[in-house]
Short mmCIF file of C-alpha atoms in Angstrom, two decimals:
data_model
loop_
_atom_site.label_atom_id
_atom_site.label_comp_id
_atom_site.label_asym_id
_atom_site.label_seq_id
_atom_site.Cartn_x
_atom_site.Cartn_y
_atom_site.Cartn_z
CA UNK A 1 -37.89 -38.59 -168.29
CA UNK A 2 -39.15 -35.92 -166.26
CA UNK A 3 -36.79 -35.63 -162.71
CA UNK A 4 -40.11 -35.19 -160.94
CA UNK A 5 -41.68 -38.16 -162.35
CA UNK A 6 -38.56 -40.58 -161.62
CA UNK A 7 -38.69 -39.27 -158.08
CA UNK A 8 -42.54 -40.08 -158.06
CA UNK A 9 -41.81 -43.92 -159.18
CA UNK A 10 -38.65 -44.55 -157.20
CA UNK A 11 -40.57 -43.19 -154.13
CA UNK A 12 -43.68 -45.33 -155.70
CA UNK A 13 -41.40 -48.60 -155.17
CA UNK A 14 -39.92 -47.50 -152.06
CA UNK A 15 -43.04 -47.77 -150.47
CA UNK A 16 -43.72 -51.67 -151.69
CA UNK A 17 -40.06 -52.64 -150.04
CA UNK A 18 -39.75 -50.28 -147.26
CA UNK A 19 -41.74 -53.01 -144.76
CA UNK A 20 -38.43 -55.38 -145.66
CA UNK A 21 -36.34 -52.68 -145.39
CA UNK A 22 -36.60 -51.49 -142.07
CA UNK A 23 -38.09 -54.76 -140.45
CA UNK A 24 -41.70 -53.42 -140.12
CA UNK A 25 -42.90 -56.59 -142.07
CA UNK A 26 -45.71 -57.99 -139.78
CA UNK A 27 -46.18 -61.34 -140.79
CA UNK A 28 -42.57 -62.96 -140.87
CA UNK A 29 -41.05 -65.66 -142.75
CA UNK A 30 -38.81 -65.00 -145.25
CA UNK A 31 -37.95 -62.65 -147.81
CA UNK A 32 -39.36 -64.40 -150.51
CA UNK A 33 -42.59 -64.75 -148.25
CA UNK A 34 -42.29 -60.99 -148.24
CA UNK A 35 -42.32 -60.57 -152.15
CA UNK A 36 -44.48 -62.80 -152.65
CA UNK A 37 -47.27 -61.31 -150.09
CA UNK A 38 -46.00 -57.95 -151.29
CA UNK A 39 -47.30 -58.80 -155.27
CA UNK A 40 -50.73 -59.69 -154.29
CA UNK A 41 -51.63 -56.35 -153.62
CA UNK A 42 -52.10 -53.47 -155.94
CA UNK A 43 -50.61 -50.38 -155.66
CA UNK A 44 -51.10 -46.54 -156.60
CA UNK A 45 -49.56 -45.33 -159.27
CA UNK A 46 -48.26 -41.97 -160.85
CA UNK A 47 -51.21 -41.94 -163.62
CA UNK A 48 -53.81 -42.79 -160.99
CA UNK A 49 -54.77 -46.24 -161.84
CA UNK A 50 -53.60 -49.28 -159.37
CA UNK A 51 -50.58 -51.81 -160.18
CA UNK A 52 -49.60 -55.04 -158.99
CA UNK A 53 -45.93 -56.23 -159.66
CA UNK A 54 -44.12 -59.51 -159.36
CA UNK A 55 -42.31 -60.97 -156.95
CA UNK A 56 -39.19 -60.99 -159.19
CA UNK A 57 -39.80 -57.80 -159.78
CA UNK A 58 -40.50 -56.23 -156.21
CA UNK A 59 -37.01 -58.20 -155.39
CA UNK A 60 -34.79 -56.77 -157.83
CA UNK A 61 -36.20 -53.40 -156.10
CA UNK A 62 -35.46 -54.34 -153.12
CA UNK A 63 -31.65 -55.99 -153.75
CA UNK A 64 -31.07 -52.62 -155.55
CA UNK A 65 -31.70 -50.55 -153.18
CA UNK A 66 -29.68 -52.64 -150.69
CA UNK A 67 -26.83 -51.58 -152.97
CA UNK A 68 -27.28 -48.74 -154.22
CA UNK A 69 -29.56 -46.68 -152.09
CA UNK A 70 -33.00 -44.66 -153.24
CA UNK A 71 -30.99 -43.87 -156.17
CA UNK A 72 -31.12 -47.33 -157.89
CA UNK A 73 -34.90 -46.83 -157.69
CA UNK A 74 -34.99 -44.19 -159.85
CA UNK A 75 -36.14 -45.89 -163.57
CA UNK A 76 -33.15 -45.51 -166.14
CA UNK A 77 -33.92 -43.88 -169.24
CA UNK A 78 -33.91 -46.03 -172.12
CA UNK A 79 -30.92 -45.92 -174.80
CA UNK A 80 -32.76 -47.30 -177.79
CA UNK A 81 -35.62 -44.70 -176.99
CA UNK A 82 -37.32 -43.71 -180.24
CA UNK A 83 -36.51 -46.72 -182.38
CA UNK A 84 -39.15 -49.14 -183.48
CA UNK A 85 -39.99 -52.18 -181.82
CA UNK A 86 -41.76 -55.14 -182.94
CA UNK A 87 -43.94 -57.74 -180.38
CA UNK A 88 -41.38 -60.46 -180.79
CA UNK A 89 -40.93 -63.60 -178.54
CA UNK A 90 -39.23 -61.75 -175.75
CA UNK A 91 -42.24 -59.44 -175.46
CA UNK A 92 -44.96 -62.07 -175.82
CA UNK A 93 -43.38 -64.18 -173.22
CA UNK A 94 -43.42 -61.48 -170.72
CA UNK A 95 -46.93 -60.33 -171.42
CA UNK A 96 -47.87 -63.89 -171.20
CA UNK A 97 -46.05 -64.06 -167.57
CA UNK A 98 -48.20 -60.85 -166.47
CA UNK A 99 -51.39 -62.43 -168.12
CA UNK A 100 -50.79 -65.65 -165.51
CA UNK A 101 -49.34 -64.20 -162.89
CA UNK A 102 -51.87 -61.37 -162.82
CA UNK A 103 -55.31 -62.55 -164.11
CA UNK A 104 -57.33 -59.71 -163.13
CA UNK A 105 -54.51 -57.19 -164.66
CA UNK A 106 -56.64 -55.85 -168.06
CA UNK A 107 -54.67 -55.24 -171.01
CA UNK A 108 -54.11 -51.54 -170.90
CA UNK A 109 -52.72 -51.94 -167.26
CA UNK A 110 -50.22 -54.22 -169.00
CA UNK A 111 -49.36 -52.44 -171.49
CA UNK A 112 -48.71 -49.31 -169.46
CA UNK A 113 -46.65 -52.03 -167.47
CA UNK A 114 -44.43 -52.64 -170.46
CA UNK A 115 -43.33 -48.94 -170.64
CA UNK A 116 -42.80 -47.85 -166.45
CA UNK A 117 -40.56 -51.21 -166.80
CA UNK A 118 -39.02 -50.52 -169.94
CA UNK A 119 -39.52 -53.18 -172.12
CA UNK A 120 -41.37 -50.88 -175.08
CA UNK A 121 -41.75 -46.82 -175.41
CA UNK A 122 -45.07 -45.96 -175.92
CA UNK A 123 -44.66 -45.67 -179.88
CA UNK A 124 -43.41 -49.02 -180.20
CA UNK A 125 -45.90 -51.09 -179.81
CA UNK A 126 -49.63 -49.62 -179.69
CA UNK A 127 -52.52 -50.67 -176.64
CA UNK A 128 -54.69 -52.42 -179.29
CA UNK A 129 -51.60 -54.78 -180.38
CA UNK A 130 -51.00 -55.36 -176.68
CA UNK A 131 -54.93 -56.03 -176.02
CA UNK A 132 -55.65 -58.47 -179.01
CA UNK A 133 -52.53 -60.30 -177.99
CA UNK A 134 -53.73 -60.29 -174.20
CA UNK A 135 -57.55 -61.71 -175.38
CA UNK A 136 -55.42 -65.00 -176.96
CA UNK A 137 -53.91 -66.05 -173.76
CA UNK A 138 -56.45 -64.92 -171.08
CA UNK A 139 -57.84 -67.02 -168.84
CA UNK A 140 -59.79 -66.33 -166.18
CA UNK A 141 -58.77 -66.98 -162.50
CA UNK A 142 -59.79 -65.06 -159.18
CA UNK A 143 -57.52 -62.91 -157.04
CA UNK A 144 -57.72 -61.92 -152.98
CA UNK A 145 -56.73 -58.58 -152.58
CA UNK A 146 -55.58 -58.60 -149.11
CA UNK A 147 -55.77 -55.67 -146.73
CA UNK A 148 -52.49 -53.58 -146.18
CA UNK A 149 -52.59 -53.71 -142.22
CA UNK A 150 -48.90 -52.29 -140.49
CA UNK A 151 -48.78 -51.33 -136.83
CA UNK A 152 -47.50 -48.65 -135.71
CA UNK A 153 -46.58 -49.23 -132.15
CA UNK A 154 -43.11 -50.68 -131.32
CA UNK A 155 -41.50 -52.77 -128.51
CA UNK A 156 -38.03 -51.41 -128.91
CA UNK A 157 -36.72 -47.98 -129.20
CA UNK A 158 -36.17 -46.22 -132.67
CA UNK A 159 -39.00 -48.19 -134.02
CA UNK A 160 -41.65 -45.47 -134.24
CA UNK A 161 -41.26 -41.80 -134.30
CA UNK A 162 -44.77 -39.65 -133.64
CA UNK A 163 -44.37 -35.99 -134.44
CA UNK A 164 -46.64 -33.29 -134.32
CA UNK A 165 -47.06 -29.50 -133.62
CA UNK A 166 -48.97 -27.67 -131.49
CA UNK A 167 -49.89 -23.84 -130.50
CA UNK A 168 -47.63 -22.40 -127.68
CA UNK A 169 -47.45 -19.04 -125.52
CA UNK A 170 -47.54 -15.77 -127.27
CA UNK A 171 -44.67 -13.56 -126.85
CA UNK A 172 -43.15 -9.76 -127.61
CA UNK A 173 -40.01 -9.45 -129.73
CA UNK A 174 -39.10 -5.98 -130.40
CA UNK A 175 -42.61 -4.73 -129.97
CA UNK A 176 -44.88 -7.18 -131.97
CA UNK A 177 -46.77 -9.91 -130.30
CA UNK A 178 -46.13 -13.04 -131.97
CA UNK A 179 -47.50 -16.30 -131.54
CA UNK A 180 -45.18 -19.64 -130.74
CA UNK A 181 -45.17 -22.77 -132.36
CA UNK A 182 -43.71 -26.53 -130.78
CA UNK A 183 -42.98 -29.13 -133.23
CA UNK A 184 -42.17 -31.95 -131.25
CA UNK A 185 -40.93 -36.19 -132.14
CA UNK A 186 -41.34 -38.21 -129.49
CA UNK A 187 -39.71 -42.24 -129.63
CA UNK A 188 -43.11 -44.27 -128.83
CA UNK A 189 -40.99 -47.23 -126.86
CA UNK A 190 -39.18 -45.08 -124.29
CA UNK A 191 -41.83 -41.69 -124.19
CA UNK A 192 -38.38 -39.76 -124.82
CA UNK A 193 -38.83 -36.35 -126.56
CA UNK A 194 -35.96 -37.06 -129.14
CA UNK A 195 -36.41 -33.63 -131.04
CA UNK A 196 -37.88 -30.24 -130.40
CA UNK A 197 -38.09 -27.08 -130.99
CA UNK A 198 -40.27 -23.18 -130.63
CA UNK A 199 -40.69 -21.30 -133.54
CA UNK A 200 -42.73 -18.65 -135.20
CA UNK A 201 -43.82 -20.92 -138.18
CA UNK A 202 -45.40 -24.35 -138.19
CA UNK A 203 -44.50 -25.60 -141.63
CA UNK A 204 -42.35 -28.41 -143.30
CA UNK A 205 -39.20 -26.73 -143.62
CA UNK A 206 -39.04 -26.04 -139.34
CA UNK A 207 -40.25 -29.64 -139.10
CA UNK A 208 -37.10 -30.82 -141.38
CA UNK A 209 -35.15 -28.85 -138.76
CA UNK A 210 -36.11 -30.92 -136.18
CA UNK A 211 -36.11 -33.70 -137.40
CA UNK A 212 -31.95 -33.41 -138.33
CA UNK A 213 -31.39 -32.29 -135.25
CA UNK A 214 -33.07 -35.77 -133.92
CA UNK A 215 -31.38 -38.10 -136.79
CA UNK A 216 -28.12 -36.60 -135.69
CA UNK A 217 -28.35 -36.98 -131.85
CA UNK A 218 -30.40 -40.17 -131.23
CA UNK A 219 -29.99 -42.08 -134.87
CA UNK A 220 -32.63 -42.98 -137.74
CA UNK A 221 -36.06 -44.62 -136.81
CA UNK A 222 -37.94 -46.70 -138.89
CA UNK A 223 -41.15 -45.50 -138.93
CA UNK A 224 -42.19 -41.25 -138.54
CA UNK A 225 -45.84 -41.40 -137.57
CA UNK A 226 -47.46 -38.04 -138.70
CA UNK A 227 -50.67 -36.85 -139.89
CA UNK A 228 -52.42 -35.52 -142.97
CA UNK A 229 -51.70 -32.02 -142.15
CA UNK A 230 -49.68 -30.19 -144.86
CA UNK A 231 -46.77 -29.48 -143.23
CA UNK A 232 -46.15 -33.41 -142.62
CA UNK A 233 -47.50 -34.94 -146.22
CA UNK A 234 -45.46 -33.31 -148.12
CA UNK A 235 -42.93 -34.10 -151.00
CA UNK A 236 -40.07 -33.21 -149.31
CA UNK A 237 -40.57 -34.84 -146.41
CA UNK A 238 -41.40 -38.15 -148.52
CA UNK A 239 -37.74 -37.64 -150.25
CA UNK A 240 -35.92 -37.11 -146.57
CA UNK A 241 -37.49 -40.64 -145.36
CA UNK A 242 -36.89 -42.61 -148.30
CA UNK A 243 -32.72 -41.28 -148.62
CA UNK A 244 -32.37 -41.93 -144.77
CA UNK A 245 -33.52 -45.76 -145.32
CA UNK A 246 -37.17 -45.13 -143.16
CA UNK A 247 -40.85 -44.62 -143.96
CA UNK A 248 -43.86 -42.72 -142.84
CA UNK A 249 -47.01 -44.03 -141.61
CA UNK A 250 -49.70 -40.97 -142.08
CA UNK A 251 -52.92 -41.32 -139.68
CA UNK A 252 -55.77 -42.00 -140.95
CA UNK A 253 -58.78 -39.20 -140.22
CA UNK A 254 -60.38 -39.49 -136.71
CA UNK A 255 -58.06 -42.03 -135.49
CA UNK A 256 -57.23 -40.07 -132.18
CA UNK A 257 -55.09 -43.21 -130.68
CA UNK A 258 -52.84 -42.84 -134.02
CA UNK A 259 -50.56 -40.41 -131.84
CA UNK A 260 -51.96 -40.61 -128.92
CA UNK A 261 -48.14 -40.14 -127.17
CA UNK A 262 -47.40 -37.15 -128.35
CA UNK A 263 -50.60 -35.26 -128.02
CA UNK A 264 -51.00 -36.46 -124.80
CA UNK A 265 -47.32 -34.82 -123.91
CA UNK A 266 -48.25 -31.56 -125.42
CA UNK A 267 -50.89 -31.53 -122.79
CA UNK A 268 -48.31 -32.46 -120.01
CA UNK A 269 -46.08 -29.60 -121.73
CA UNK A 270 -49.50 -27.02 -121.41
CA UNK A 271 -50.11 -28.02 -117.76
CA UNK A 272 -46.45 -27.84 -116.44
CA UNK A 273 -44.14 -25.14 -118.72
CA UNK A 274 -46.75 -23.21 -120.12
CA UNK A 275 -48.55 -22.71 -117.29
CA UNK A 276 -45.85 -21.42 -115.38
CA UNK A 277 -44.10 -18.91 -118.09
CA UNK A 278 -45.87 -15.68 -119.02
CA UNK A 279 -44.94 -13.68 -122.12
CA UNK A 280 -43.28 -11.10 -119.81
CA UNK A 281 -40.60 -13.82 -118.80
CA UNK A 282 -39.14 -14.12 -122.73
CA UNK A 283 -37.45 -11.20 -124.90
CA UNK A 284 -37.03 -13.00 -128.18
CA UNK A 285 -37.63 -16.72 -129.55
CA UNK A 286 -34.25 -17.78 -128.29
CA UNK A 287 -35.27 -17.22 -124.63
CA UNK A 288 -38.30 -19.09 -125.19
CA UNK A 289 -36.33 -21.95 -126.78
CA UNK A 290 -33.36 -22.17 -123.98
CA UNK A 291 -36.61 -22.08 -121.36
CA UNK A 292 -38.13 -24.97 -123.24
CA UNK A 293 -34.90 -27.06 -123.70
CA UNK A 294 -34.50 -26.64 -119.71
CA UNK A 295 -37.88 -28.52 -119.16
CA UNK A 296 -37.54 -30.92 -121.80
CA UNK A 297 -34.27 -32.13 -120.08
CA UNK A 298 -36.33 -32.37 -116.61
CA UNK A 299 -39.08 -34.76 -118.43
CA UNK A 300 -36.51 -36.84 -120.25
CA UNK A 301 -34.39 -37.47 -117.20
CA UNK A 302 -37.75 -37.91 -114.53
CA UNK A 303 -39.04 -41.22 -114.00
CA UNK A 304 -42.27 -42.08 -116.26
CA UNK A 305 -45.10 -44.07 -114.54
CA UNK A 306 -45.75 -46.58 -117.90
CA UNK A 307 -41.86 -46.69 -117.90
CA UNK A 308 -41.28 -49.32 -114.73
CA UNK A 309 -39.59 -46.74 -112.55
CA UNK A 310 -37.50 -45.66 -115.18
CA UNK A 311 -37.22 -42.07 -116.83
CA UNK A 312 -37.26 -41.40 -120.80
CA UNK A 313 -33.48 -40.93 -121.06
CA UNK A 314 -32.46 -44.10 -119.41
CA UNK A 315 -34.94 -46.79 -121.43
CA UNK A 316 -34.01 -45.18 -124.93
CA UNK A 317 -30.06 -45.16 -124.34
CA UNK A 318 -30.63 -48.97 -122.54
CA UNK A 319 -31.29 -50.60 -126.36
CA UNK A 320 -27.70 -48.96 -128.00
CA UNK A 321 -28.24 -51.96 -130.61
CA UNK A 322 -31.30 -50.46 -131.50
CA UNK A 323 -29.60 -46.86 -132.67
CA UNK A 324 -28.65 -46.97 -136.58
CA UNK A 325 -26.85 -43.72 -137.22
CA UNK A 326 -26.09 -41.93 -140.47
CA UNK A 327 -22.36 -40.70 -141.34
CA UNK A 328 -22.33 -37.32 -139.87
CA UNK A 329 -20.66 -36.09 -143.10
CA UNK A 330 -23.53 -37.32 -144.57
CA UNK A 331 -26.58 -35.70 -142.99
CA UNK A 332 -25.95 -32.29 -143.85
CA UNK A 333 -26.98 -33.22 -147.78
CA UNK A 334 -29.10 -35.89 -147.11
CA UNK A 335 -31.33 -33.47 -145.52
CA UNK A 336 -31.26 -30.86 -148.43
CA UNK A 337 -34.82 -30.09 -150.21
CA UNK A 338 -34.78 -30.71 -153.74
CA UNK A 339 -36.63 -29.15 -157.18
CA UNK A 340 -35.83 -28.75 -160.10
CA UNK A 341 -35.68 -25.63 -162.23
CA UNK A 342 -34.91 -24.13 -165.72
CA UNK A 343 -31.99 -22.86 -166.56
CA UNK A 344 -32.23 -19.03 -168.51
CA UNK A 345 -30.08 -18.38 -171.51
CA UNK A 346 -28.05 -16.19 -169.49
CA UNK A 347 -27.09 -19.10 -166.48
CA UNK A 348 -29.43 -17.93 -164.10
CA UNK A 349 -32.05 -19.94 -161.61
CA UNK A 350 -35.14 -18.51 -159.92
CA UNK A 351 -34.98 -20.54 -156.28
CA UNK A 352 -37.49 -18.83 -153.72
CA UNK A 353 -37.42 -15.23 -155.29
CA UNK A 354 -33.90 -14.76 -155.70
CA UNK A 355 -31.36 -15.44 -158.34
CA UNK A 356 -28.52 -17.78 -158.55
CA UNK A 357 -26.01 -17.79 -161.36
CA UNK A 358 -24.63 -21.39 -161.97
CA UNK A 359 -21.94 -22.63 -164.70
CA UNK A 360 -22.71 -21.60 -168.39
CA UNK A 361 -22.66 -25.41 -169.31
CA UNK A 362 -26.44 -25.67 -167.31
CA UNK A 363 -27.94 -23.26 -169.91
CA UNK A 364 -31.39 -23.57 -170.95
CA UNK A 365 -31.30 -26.66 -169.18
CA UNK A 366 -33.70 -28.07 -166.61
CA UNK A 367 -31.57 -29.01 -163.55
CA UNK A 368 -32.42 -30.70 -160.12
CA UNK A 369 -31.17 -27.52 -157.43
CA UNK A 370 -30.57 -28.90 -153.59
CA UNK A 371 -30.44 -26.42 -151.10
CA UNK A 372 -30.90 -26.06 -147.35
CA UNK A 373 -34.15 -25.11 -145.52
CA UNK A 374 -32.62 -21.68 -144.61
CA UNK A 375 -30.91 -20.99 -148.23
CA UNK A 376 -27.89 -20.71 -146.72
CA UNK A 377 -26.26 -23.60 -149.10
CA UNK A 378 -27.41 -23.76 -152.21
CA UNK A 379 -26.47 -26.39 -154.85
CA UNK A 380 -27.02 -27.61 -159.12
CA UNK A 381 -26.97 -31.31 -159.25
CA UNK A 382 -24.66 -32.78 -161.94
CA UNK A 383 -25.60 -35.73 -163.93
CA UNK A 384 -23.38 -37.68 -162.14
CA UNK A 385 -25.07 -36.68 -158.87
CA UNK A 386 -21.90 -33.85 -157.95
CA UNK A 387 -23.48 -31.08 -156.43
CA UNK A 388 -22.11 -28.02 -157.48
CA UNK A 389 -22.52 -24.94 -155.19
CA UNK A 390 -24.39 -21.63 -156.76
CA UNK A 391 -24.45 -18.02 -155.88
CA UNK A 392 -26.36 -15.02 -155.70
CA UNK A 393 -26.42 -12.97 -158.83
CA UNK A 394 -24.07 -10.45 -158.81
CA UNK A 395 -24.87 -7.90 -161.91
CA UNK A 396 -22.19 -5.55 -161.37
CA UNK A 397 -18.99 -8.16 -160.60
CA UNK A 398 -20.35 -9.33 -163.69
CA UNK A 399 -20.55 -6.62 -165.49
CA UNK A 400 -16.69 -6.65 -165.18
CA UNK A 401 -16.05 -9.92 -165.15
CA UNK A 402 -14.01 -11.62 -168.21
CA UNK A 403 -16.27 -13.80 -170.46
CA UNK A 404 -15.68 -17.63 -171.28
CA UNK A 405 -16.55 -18.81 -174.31
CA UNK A 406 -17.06 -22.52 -175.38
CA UNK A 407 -16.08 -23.64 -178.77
CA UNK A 408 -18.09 -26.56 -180.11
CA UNK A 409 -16.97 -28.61 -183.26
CA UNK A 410 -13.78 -27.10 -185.13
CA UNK A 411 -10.80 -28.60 -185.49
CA UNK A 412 -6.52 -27.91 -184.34
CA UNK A 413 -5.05 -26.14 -186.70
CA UNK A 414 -1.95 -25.76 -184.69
#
């Protein structure tokens, strides 16, 4: 299976436990309350039609990932792939449990069921075998959909992240007038700015930026609040929140109180530091940056009227039980982007217009390359999940360079 596709369905089931993951489940009780509420509502799925799954099912998710991380999401390719299957009483029984425990479920959602959870391949056992077999047991029963409803607002620190960007001062670096960005998080709990940062670029890779440098100072929140822009629904950022053990809540269209925190900060930001810089004050993007982490320390550390007399700084870092951190050796490669690419007959990778040789084993292979925002660290990911670091292409050194051959088959005639 496609490496895009398992991260598609391993993010897919992410999203079903992530509520009982991070304690964002609204409605209490326990956790089979949660997988039980969880399977009575239908869910998107990678070919576009909606899925429901079982409580079982949902919980063997969730137990996985407990132990294994995102990886254990990720479906397991199948080792009798290929060979011929029959319907036999294994398979009937479980398409009888769907049939009761999902009345409204039609037969081809079922037997598309059979193959995301592995049961058949999809030239075992055909949708009219699985459909005349389905119209024997059905019986008809109706089913409440209820409404997905999470909050988004938080009584204790770490619970919800809002980030956002916004247009900033326009300043002169070696004689071109360029145009600042500010992507800012703020915690919604304490009003502390937890990550910022000025640069020339809004996009997703800058955002990824800043939101390391927050993981690693002031630990992993459960929820990142965003919206639909591009820069914040985006694959990437999707993978990031699912490895660190959080989730993203994306505002809905016209919902102006969605991140109503942050927006109403960047205003505060416009009518105190902006207003009081002018381009003339900053000779390069580092200037502006040192200027802006000056005033963010003044706002963090200032009492904050809807904070009881009490400034940013002091309510966040007053819940320490509240801070879940990641191993620092960790962070750098959690918060590597990921793709995957083909592998030329030659060893060679095409990763954001420039070449990469990697070991002669990978060739003509598709591989899953990690690298860092900036390209500075780039990386082939073995099958055993070893990442193994690449380089440029170097034509000449290898032009001199002493070739290694592998021998397959053959036997020791020593």
């Amino acid at each position: 299976m496609d490496k895009n596709i398992k991260n598609e369905i391993a993010l897919l089931k992410y999203s079903v436990i992530v509520p009982l993951i991070n304690d964002t489940y609204d409605e209490g009780g326990s956790k089979q309350d949660f997988f039980r509420a969880a399977a009575s509502h239908e869910y998107p799925w990678i070919d576009g039609t909606k899925r429901s799954f079982s409580p079982a099912t949902i919980e063997r998710w969730y137990y996985s990932y407990k132990k294994n991380g995102f990886a254990a999401l990720y479906p397991e390719d199948r080792s009798d792939q290929g060979e011929s299957r029959k319907l036999d009483d294994e398979l009937k029984q479980v398409i009888a449990n769907y049939v009761t425990s999902f009345p409204r479920m039609s037969a081809t959602a079922i037997h598309s069921r059979l193959i995301a959870e592995g049961f058949i391949c999809k030239s075992d056992v055909s949708d009219t075998t699985v459909r005349r077999y389905v119209k024997t047991i059905r019986s008809a029963t109706s089913v409440t959909v209820v409404r997905d409803m999470r909050r988004y607002e938080r009584s204790h620190i770490n619970e919800v992240w809002c980030g956002d960007s916004s247009v900033s001062i326009y300043i002169r670096e070696n004689g071109v007038k360029r145009r600042v960005y500010v992507i800012a998080l703020i915690d919604d709990a304490s009003r502390m700015i937890v990550g910022i940062n000025a640069f020339f670029s809004d996009n997703y890779e800058n955002l990824l930026s800043v939101m390391k440098s927050a993981v690693s100072r002031h630990g992993v929140p459960k929820v990142w609040n965003f919206d639909n822009g591009s820069n914040y629904k985006n694959h990437q950022i999707e993978l990031l929140s699912a490895r660190i053990g959080s989730c993203i809540n994306y505002c809905k269209p016209y919902t102006p109180t969605a991140k109503a925190k942050i927006e109403r900060w960047f205003r505060t930001m416009k009518d105190q530091w902006s207003a009081e810089v002018t381009p003339s004050d900053f000779k390069s993007l580092e200037d502006v940056r040192s200027s802006l982490f000056k005033y963010v320390n003044l706002y963090n550390n200032s009492v904050h009227s809807s904070l009881d007399g009490t400034s940013p700084h002091d309510r966040f870092f007053s819940e320490p039980e509240c801070i879940r951190w990641l191993n620092p050796d960790d962070i750098d490669t959690l918060f590597l982007l990921e793709d995957t690419r083909r592998v030329t007959a030659d060893s060679v990778i095409k990763l954001n217009n420039a070449e990469y040789e990697t070991d002669s084993r990978f060739s003509g292979s598709k591989v899953t390359v990690r690298y860092s925002p900036d390209m500075s660290c780039v990386f082939v990911e073995d099958t055993d999940g070893t990442l193994i670091p690449v380089r440029l292409l170097n034509k000449k050194e290898n032009a001199v360079a002493k070739r290694q051959e592998h021998i397959f088959g053959g036997a020791d005639n020593g």
